[in-house]
Short mmCIF file of C-alpha atoms in Angstrom, two decimals:
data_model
loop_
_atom_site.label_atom_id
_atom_site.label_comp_id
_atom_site.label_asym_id
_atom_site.label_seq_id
_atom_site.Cartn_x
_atom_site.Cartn_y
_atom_site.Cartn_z
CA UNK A 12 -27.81 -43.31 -23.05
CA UNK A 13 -26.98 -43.43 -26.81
CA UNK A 14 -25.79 -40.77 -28.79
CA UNK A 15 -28.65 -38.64 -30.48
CA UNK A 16 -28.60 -36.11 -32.80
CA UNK A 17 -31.25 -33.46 -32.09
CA UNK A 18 -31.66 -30.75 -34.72
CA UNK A 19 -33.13 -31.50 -38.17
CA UNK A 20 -30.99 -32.40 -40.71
CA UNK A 21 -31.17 -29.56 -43.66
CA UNK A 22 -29.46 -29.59 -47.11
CA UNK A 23 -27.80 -26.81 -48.90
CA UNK A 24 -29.22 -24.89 -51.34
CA UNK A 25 -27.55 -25.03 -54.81
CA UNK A 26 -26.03 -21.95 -56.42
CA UNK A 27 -27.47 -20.37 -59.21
CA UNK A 28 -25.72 -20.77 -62.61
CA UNK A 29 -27.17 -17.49 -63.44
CA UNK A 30 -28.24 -13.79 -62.31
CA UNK A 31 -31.61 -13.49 -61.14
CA UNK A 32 -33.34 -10.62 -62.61
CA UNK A 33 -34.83 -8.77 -59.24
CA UNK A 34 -31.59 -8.92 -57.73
CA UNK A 35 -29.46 -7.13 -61.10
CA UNK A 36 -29.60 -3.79 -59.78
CA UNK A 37 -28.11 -4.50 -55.89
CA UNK A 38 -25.63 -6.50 -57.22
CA UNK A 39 -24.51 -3.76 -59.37
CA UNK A 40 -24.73 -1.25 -56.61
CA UNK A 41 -23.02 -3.67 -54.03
CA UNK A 42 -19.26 -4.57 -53.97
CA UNK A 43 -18.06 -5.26 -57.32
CA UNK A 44 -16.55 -9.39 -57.53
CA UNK A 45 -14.06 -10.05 -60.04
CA UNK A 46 -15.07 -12.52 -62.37
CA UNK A 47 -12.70 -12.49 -64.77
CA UNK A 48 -8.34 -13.30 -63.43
CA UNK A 49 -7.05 -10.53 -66.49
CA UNK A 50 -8.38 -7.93 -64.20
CA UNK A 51 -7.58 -9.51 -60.62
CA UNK A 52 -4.29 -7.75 -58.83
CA UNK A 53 -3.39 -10.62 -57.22
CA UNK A 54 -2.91 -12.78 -60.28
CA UNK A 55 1.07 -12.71 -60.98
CA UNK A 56 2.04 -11.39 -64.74
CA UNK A 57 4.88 -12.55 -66.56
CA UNK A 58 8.01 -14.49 -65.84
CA UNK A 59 6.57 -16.98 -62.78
CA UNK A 60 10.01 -17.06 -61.87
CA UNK A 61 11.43 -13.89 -61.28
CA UNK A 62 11.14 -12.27 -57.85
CA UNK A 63 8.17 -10.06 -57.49
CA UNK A 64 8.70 -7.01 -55.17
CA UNK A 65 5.83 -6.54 -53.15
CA UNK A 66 4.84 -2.47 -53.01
CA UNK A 67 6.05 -0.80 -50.25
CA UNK A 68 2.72 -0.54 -48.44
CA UNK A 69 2.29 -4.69 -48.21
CA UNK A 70 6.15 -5.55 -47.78
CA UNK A 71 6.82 -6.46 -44.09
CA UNK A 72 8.58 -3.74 -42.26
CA UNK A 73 10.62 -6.25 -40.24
CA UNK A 74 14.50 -5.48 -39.12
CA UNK A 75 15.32 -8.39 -41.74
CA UNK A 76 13.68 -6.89 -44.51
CA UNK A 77 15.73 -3.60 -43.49
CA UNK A 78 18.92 -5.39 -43.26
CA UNK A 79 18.36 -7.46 -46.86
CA UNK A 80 17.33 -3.88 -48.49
CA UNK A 81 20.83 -2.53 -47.17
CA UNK A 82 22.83 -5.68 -48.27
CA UNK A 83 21.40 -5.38 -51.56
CA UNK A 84 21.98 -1.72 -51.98
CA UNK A 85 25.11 -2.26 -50.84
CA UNK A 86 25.64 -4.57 -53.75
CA UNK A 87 24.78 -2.61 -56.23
CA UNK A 88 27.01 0.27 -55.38
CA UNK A 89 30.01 -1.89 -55.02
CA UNK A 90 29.31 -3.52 -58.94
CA UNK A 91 28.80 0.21 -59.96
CA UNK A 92 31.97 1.11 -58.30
CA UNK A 93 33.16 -1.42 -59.59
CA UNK A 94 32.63 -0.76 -63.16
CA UNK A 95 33.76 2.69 -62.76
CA UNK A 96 37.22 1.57 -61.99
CA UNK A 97 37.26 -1.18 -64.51
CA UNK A 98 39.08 -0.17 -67.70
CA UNK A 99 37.03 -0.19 -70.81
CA UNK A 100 37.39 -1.82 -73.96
CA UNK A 101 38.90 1.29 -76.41
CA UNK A 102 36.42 1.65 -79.46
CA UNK A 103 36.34 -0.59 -82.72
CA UNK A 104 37.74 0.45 -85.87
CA UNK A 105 35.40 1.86 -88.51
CA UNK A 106 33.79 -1.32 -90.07
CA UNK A 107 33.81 -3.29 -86.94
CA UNK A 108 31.96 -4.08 -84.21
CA UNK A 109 32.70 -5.35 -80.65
CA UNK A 110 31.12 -9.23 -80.25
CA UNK A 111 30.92 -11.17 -76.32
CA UNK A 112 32.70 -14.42 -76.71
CA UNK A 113 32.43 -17.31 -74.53
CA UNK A 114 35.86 -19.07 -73.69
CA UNK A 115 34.48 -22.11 -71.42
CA UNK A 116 33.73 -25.27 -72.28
CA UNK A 117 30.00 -25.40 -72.52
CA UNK A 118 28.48 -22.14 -74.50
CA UNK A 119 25.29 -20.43 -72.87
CA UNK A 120 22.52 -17.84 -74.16
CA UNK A 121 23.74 -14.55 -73.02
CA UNK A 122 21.38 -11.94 -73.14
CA UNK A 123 20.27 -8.94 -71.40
CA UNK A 124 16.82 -9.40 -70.54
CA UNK A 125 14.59 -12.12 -70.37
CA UNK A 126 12.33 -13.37 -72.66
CA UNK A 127 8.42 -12.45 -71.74
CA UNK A 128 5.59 -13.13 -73.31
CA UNK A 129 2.33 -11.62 -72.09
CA UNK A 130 -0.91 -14.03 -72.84
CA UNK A 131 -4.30 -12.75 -72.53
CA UNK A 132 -7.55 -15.10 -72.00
CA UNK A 133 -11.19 -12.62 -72.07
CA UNK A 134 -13.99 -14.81 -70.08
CA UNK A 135 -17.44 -13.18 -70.42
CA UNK A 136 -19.23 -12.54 -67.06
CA UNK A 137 -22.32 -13.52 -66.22
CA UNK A 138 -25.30 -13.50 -68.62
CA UNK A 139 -28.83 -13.34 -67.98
CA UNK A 140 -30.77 -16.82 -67.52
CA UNK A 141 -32.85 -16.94 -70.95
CA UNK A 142 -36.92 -18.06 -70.50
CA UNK A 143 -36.93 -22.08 -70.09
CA UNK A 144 -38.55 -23.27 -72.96
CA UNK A 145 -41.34 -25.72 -73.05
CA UNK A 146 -40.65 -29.09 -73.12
CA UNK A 147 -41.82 -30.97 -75.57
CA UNK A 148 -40.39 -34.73 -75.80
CA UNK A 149 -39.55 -35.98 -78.99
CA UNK A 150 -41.94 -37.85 -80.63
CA UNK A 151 -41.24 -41.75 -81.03
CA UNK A 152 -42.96 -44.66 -82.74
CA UNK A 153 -46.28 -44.60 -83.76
CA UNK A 154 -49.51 -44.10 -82.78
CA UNK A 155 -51.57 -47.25 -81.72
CA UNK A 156 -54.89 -46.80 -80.02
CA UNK A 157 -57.13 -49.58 -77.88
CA UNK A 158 -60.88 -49.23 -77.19
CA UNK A 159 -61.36 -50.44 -73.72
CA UNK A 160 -64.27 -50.79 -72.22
CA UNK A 161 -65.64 -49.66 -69.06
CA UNK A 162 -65.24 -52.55 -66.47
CA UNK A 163 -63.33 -54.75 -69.02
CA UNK A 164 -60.33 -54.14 -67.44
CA UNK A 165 -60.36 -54.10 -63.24
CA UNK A 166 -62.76 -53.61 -60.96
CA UNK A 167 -61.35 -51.16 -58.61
CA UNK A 168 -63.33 -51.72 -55.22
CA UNK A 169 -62.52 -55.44 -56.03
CA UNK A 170 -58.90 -55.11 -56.76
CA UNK A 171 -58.19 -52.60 -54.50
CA UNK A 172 -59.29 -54.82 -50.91
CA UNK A 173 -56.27 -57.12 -51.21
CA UNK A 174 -53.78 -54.18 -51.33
CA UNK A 175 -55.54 -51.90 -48.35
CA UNK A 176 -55.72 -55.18 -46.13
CA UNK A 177 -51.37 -55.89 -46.96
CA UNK A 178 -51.33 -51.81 -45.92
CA UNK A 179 -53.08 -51.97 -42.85
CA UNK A 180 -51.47 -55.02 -41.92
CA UNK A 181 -48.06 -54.21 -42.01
CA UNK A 182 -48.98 -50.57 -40.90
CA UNK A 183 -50.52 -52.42 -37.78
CA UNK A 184 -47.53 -54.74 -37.45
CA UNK A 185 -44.99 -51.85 -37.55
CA UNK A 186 -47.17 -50.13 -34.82
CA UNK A 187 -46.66 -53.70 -32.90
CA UNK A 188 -43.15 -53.92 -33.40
CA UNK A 189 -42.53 -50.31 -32.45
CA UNK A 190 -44.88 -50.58 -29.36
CA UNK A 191 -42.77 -54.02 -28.79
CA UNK A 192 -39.38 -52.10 -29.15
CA UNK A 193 -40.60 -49.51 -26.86
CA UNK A 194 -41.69 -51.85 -24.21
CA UNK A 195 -38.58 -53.90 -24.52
CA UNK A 196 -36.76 -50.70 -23.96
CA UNK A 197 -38.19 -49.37 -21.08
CA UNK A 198 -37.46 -53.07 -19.60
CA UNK A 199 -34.01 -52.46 -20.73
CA UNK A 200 -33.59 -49.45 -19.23
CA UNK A 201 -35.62 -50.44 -15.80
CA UNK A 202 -32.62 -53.46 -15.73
CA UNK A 203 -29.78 -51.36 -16.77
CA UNK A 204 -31.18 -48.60 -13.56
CA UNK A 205 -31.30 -52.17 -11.39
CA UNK A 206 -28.09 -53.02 -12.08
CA UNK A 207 -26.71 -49.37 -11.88
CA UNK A 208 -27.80 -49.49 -8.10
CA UNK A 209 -26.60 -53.23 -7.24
CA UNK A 210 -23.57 -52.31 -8.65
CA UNK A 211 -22.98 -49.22 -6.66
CA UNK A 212 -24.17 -50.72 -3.70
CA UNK A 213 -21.57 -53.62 -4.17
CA UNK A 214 -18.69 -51.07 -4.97
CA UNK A 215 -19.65 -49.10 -1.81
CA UNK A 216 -19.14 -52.82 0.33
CA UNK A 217 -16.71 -53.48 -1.60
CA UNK A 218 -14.89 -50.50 -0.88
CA UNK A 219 -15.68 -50.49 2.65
CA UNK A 220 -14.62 -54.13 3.07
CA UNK A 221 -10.90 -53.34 1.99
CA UNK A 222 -10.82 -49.88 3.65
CA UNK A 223 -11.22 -52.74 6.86
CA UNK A 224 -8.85 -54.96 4.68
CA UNK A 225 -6.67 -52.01 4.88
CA UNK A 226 -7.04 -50.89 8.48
CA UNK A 227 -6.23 -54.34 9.67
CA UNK A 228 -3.10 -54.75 7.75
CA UNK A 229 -2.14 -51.41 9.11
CA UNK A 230 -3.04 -52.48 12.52
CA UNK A 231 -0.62 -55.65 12.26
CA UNK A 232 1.94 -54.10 10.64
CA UNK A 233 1.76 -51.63 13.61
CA UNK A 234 1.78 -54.35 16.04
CA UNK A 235 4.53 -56.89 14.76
CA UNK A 236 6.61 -53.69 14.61
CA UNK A 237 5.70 -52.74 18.06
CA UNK A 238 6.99 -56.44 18.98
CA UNK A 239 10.32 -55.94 17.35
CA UNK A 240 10.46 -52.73 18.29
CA UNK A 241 10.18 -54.15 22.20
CA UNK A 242 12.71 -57.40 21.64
CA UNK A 243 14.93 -55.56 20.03
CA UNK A 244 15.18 -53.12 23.42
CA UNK A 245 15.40 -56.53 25.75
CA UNK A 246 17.96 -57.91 23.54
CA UNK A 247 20.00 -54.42 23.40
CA UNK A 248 19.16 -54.23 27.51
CA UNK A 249 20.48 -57.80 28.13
CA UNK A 250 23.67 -56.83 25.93
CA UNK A 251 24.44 -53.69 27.89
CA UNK A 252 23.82 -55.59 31.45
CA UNK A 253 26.41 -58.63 30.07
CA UNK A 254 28.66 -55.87 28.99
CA UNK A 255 28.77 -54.50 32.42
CA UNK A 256 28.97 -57.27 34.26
CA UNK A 257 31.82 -58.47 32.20
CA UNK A 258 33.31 -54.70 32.58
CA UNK A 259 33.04 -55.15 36.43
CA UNK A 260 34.26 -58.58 36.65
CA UNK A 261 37.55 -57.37 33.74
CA UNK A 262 38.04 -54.22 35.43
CA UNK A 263 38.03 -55.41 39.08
CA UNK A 264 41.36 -56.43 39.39
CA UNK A 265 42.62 -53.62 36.18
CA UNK A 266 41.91 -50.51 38.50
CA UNK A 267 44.44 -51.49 41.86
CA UNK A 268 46.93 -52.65 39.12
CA UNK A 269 46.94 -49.49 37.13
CA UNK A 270 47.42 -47.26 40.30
CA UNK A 271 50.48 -49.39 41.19
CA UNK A 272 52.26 -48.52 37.76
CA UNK A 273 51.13 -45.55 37.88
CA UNK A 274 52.52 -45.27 41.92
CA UNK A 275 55.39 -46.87 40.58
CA UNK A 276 56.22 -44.91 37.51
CA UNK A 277 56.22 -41.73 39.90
CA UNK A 278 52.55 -40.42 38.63
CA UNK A 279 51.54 -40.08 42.83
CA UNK A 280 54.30 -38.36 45.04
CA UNK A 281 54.82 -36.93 48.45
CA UNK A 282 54.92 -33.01 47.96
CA UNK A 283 57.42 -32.60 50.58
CA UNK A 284 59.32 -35.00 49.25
CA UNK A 285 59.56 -34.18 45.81
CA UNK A 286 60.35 -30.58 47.26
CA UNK A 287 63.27 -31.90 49.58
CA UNK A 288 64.70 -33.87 46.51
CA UNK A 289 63.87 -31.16 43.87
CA UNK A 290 64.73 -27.75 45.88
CA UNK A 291 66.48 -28.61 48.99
CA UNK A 292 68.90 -31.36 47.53
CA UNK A 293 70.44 -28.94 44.90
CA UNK A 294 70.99 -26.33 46.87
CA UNK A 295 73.22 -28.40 49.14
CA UNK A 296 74.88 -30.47 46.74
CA UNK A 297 75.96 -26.78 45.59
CA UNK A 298 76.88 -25.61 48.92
CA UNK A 299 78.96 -28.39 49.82
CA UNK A 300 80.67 -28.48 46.76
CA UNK A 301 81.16 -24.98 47.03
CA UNK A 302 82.66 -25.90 50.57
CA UNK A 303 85.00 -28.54 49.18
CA UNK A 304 86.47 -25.72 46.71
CA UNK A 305 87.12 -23.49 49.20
CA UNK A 306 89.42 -26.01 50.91
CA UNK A 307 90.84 -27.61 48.28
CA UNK A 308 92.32 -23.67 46.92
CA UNK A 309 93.23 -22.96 50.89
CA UNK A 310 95.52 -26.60 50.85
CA UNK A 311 97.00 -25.26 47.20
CA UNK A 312 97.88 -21.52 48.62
CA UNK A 313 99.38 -23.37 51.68
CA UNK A 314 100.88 -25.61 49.38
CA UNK A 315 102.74 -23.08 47.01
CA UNK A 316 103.55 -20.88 50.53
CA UNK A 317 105.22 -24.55 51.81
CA UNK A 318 107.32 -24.72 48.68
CA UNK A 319 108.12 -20.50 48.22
CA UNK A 320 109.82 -21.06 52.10
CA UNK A 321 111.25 -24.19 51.42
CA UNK A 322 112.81 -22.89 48.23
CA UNK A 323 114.50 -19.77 49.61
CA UNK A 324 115.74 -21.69 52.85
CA UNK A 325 117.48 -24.38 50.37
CA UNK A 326 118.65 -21.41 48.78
CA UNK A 327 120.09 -19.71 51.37
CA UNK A 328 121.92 -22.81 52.40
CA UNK A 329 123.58 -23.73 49.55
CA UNK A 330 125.12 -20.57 49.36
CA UNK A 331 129.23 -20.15 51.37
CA UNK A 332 128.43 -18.39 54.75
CA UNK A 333 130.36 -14.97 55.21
CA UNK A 334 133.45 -14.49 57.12
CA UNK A 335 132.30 -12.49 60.14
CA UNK A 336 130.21 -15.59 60.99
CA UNK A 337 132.81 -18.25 61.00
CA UNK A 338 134.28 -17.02 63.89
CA UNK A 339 131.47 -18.04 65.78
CA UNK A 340 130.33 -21.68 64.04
CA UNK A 341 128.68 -22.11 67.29
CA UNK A 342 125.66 -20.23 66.56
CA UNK A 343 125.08 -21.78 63.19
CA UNK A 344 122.14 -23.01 63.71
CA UNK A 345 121.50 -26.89 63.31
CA UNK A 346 119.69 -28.79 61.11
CA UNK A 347 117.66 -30.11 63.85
CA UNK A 348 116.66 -26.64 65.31
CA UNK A 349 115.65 -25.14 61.45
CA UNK A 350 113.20 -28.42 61.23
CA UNK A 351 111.25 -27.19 64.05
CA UNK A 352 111.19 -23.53 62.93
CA UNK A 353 109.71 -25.27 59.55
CA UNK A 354 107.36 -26.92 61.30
CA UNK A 355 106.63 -24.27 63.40
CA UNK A 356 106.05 -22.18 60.18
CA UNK A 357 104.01 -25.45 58.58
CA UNK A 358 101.45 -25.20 61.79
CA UNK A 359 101.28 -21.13 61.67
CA UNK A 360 100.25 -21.68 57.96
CA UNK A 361 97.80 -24.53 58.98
CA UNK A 362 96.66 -22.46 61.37
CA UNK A 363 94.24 -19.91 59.89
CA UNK A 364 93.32 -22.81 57.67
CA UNK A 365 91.93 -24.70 60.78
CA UNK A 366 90.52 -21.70 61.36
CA UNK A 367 88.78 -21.31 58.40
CA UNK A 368 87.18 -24.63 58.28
CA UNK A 369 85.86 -24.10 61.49
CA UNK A 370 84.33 -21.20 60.35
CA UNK A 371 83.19 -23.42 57.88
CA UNK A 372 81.23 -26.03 59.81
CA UNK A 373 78.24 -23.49 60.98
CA UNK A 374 77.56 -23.10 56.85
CA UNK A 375 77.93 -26.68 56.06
CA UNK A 376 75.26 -27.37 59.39
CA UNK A 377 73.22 -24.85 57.89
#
């Protein structure tokens, strides 16, 4: 539908360049407006460009107002201070006076205040509207006159056909065209609502022929995935039954060869064996060689005894027999009897010895 504006257009009524009378006396009852800027507050006087301090009921009472009021008073008592301390210049003689002079380079107006000017411009207010006068236009040319006859010039019921038939005729052809236009739009519209619905029928089919698009895409996507989904399972499945069978078949002989080393290397042993050769085989190889001690310090005792007797009999020998015994050289005794008192001594030493070891053999069959 096109755009259409519905309320009536209206125009604004123009201001009055003057006061009406009726209305004098509310006006002057009513709020007073300020015509003329000399008596308006908010029009700025003086020097545009100094600051203007805003009273104290419109400044902003903001916590940066309150600090710049500080700084500033601040200021002001430091320069005072300031000027306190300063020394002064002592006073001029009596016929002089102190002047300022400037010592930089480019000289400037000092002065202590600066320059205003007030200017004043009075506008009257409004005055009352004076009485329009008459008007009367100006008076131009001169006067010519014409006697004219009645029916000299036009006939009127004549003259007048030609222009009521061009009237009615293009009042009844605008009537035509507008009764055309309207027709023409109602057949515009009755199209436009015809195509409306063919078009929404053939978005609905259209939309319902890819949702099937759709579902059938989804459908074989589903299913080729399914398919890889089930050859990649066979081809994982034949991997793992190859890889067992080839396990089987590599670890069939690995298995009897591993329990050999294994046997070999002393992992698998007989208990009792490893007890005999751990426990009992110590303790004998101790005993014995405990055994073996024992006679080898009873043949070095028997030894040392051998050699003590054998010493003091080659002693006593050597020595000059006395004189009481060689009257009677017959019982000296021989060299052949004192060998088998020596031996006789030898086998009384060897003896307990025999003994001993024969004491011996019960531990050693132990």
């Amino acid at each position: 539908v096109p755009y259409s504006f519905c309320s009536q257009p209206r125009f604004l009524l123009p201001r009055p360049k003057y006061r009406e009378q009726s209305n004098a006396d509310e006006t002057e009852k009513g709020p007073r407006r300020y015509g003329n800027i000399m008596i308006d507050p908010r029009v700025v006087r003086g020097n545009a460009l100094s600051l203007r301090l805003l009273p104290e009921s419109t400044q902003p009472s903001t916590p940066e107002v309150k600090k710049q009021k500080k700084a500033q008073k601040k200021l002001l008592s430091r320069k005072f201070t300031q000027e306190q301390i300063r020394p002064g210049t002592p006073e001029p003689v009596e016929g002089r006076v102190h002047v300022h002079v400037q010592t930089e380079l480019y000289l400037e107006e000092i002065s202590d205040r600066i320059i205003e000017v007030d200017g004043e411009c009075q506008t009257d207010e409004f005055l009352d509207r004076p009485p329009t006068p008459l008007f009367i236009p100006a008076k131009t040319g001169k006067d010519v006159a014409t006697q004219i006859e009645e029916g000299e010039l036009f006939d009127f019921d004549i003259e007048v056909k030609p222009i009521l038939e061009v009237l009615i005729g293009k009042t009844v052809e605008q009537a035509l065209l507008e009764v055309m236009e309207e027709e023409e739009l109602a057949q515009l519209w009755s199209h436009q609502r015809a195509f409306a619905e063919l078009r929404n029928a053939e978005f609905a089919e259209l939309q319902r022929l890819e949702e099937q698009d759709r579902r059938i895409r989804e459908e074989k996507e589903r299913r080729r995935l399914e398919h890889l989904e089930k050859l990649r399972k066979q081809k994982e499945t034949a991997e793992k039954v190859a890889a067992r069978a080839f396990a089987q078949r590599y670890l069939a002989d690995l298995i009897p060869s591993v329990f050999n080393n294994l046997y070999d290397s002393g992992f698998f042993y007989d208990p009792i064996e490893r007890d005999i050769e751990t426990e009992f085989l110590p303790w004998l190889m101790s005993e014995v060689e405990e055994t073996l001690q024992k006679k080898v310090l009873g043949r070095m005792m028997l030894d040392s005894l051998i050699r003590m007797v054998v010493e003091k009999r080659l002693d006593e020998f050597s020595h000059p027999p006395p004189s009481d015994q060689t009257e009677a050289p017959a019982e000296e005794p021989r060299a052949t009897d004192a060998a088998p008192r020596v031996s006789g001594e030898a086998d009384a030493a060897d003896q307990p010895v025999a003994e001993k070891e024969e004491t011996d053999q019960p531990v050693a069959e132990e």
